[in-house]
CSV table of C-alpha atoms and ligand atoms in Angstrom, one decimal:
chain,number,residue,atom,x,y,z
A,1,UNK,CA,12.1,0.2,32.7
A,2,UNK,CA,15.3,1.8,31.1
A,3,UNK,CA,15.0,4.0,28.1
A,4,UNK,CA,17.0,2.1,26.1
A,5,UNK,CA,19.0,-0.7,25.6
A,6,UNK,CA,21.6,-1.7,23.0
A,7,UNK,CA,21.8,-5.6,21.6
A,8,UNK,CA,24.7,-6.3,18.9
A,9,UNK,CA,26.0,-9.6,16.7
A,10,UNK,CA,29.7,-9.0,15.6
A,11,UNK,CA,32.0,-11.7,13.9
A,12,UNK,CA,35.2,-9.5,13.9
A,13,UNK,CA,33.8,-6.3,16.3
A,14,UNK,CA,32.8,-3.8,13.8
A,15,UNK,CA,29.6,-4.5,14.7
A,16,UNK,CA,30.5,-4.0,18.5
A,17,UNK,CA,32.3,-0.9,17.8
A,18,UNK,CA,29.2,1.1,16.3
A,19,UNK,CA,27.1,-0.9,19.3
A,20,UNK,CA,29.2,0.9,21.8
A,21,UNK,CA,29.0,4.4,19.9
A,22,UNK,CA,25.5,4.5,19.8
A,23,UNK,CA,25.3,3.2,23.5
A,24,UNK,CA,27.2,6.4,24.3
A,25,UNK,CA,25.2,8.5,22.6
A,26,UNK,CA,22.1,7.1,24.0
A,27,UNK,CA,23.2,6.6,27.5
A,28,UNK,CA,22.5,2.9,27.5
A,29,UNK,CA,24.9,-0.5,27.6
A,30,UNK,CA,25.7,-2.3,24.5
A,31,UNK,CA,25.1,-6.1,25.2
A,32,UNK,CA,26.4,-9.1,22.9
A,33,UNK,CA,23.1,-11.1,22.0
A,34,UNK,CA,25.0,-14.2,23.2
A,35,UNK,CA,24.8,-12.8,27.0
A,36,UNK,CA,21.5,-11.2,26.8
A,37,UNK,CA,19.5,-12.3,29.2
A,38,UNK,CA,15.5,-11.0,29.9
A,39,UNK,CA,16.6,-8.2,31.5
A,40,UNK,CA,18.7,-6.7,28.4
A,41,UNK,CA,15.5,-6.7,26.8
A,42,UNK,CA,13.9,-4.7,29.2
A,43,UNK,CA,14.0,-1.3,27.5
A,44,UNK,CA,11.3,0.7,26.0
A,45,UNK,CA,13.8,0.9,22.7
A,46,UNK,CA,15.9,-1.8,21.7
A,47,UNK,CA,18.5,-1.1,18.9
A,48,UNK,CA,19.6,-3.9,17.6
A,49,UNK,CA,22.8,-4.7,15.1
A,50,UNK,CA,24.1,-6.9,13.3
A,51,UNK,CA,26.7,-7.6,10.5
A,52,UNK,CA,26.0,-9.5,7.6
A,53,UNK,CA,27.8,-12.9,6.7
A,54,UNK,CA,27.6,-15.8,4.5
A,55,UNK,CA,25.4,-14.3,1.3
A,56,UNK,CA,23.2,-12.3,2.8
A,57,UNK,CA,22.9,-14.4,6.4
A,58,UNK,CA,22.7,-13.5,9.7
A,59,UNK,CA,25.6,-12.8,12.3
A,60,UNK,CA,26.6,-16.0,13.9
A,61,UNK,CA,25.3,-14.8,17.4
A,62,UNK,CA,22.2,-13.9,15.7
A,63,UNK,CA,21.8,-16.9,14.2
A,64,UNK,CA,21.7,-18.6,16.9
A,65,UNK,CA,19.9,-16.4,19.3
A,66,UNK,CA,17.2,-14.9,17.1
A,67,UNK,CA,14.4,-17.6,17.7
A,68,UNK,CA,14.7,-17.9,21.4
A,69,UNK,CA,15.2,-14.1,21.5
A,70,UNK,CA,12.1,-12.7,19.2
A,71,UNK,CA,9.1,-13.1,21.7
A,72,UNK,CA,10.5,-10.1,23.8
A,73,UNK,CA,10.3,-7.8,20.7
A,74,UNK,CA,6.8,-8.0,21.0
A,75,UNK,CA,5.1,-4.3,22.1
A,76,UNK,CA,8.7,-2.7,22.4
A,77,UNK,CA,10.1,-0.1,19.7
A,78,UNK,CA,12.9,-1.5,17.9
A,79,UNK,CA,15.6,0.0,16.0
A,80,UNK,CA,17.7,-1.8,13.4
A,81,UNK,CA,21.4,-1.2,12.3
A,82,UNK,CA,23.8,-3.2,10.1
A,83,UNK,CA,27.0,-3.4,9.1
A,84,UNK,CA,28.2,-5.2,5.8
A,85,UNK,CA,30.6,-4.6,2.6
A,86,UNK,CA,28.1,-2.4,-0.4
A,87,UNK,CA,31.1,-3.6,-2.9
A,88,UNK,CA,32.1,-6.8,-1.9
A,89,UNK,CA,28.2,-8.0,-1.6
A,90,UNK,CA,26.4,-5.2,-3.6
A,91,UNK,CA,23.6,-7.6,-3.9
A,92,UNK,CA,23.0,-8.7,0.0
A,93,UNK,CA,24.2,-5.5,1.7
A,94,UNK,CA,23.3,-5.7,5.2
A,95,UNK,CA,20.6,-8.0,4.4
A,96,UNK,CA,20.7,-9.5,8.0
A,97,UNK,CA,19.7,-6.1,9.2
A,98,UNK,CA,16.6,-6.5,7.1
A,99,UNK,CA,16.1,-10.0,8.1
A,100,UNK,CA,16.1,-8.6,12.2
A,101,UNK,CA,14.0,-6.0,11.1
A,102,UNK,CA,11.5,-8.3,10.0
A,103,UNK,CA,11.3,-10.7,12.5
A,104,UNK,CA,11.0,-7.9,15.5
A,105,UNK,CA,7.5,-6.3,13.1
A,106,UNK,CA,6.4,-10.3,13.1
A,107,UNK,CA,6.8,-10.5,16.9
A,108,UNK,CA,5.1,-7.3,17.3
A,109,UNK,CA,7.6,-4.9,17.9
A,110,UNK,CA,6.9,-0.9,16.2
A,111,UNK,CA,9.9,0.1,14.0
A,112,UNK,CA,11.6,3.0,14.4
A,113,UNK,CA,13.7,4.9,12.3
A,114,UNK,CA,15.0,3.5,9.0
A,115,UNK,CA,17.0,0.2,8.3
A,116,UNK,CA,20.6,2.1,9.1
A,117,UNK,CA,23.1,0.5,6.9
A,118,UNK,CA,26.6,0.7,7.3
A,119,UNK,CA,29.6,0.3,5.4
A,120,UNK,CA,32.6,0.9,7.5
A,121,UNK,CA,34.8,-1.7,5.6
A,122,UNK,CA,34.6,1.0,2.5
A,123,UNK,CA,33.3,3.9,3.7
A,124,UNK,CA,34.5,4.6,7.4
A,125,UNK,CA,34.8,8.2,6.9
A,126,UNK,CA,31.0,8.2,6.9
A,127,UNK,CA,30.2,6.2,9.2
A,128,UNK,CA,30.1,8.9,12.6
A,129,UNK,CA,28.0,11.0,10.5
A,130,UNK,CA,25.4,8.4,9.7
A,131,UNK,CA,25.6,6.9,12.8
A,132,UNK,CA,24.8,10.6,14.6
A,133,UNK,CA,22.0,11.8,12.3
A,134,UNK,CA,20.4,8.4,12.5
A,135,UNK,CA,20.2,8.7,16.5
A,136,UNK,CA,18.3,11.9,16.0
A,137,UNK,CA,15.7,10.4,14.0
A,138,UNK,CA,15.5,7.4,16.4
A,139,UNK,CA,15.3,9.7,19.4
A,140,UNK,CA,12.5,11.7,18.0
B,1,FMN,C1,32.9,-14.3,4.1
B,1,FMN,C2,32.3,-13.0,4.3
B,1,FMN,C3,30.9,-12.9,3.8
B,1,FMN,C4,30.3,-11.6,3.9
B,1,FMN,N1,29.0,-11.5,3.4
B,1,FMN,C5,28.4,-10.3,3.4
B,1,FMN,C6,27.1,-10.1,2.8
B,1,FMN,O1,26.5,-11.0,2.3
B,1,FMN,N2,26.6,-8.8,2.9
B,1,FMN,C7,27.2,-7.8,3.4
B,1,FMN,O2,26.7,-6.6,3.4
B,1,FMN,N3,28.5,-7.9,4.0
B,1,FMN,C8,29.1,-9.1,4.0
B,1,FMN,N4,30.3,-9.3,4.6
B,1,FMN,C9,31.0,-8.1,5.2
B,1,FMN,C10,30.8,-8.0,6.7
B,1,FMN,O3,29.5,-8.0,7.1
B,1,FMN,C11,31.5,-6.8,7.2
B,1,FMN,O4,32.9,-7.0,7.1
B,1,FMN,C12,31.1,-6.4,8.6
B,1,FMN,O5,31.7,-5.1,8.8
B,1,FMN,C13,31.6,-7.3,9.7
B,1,FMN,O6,31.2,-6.9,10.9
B,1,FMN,P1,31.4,-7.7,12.3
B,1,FMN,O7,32.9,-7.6,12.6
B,1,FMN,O8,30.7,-6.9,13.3
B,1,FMN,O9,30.9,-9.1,12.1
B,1,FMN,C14,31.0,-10.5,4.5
B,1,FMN,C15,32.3,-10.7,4.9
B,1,FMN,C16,32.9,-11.9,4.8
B,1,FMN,C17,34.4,-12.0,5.2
């Protein structure tokens, strides 16, 4: 089983972008849930990301896929990112990063790491640096 494996949601490709930079880093593929087949699931870590849409909803891709996806959470360690807009929706920032969050501890998947949350619409210049130190605590 690979060590890792990277599944993302992305409307516009934020999303994918920060997907493939912590793919990089971890040595792993970034996969669009929309392609994800059982094999992308395969991984002793999944990280999985998503943007937020809507008021506070889920990625598109997510949307659709999360159901049908969940069951292979179960016994894997899971790591959640978002991405979202901390002005623009101060009150359901990266809320669908939550939301995966939760329903990968409901099908049994352990948690790893905090929720990361990022905001690369307002804050871009931070985003490397959260995205790096979060990895480290992921990897550990
Ligand atoms: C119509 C619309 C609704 C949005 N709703 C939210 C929201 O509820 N919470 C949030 O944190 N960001 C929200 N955003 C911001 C997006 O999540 C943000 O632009 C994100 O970086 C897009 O990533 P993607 O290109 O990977 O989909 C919204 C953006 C738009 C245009």
């Amino acid at each position: 089983m690979d060590k890792a494996h990277v599944i993302f949601g992305s409307t516009t490709g934020m999303t994918e972008a920060v997907a493939n930079k912590i793919a990089e880093a971890l040595g792993a593929t970034a996969v669009n849930v929309n392609a994800a087949d059982a094999q992308a699931f395969d991984a002793e870590l999944l990280v999985l990301g998503t943007s937020t849409w809507g008021v506070g909803d889920l990625q598109d891709d997510w949307a659709a896929q999360l159901d049908s996806v969940k069951a292979n959470f179960a016994g894997k360690k899971v790591a959640v990112f978002g991405l979202g807009d901390s002005l623009g929706f101060a009150d359901t920032f990266c809320v669908a990063a939550e939301t995966i969050a939760a329903a990968a501890r409901d099908a049994g998947a352990t948690l790893v790491g905090e929720v990361l949350k990022i905001d690369d619409t307002n804050e871009a210049d931070q985003t490397d640096g959260k995205v790096a130190a979060w990895i480290e605590t992921i990897r550990a």
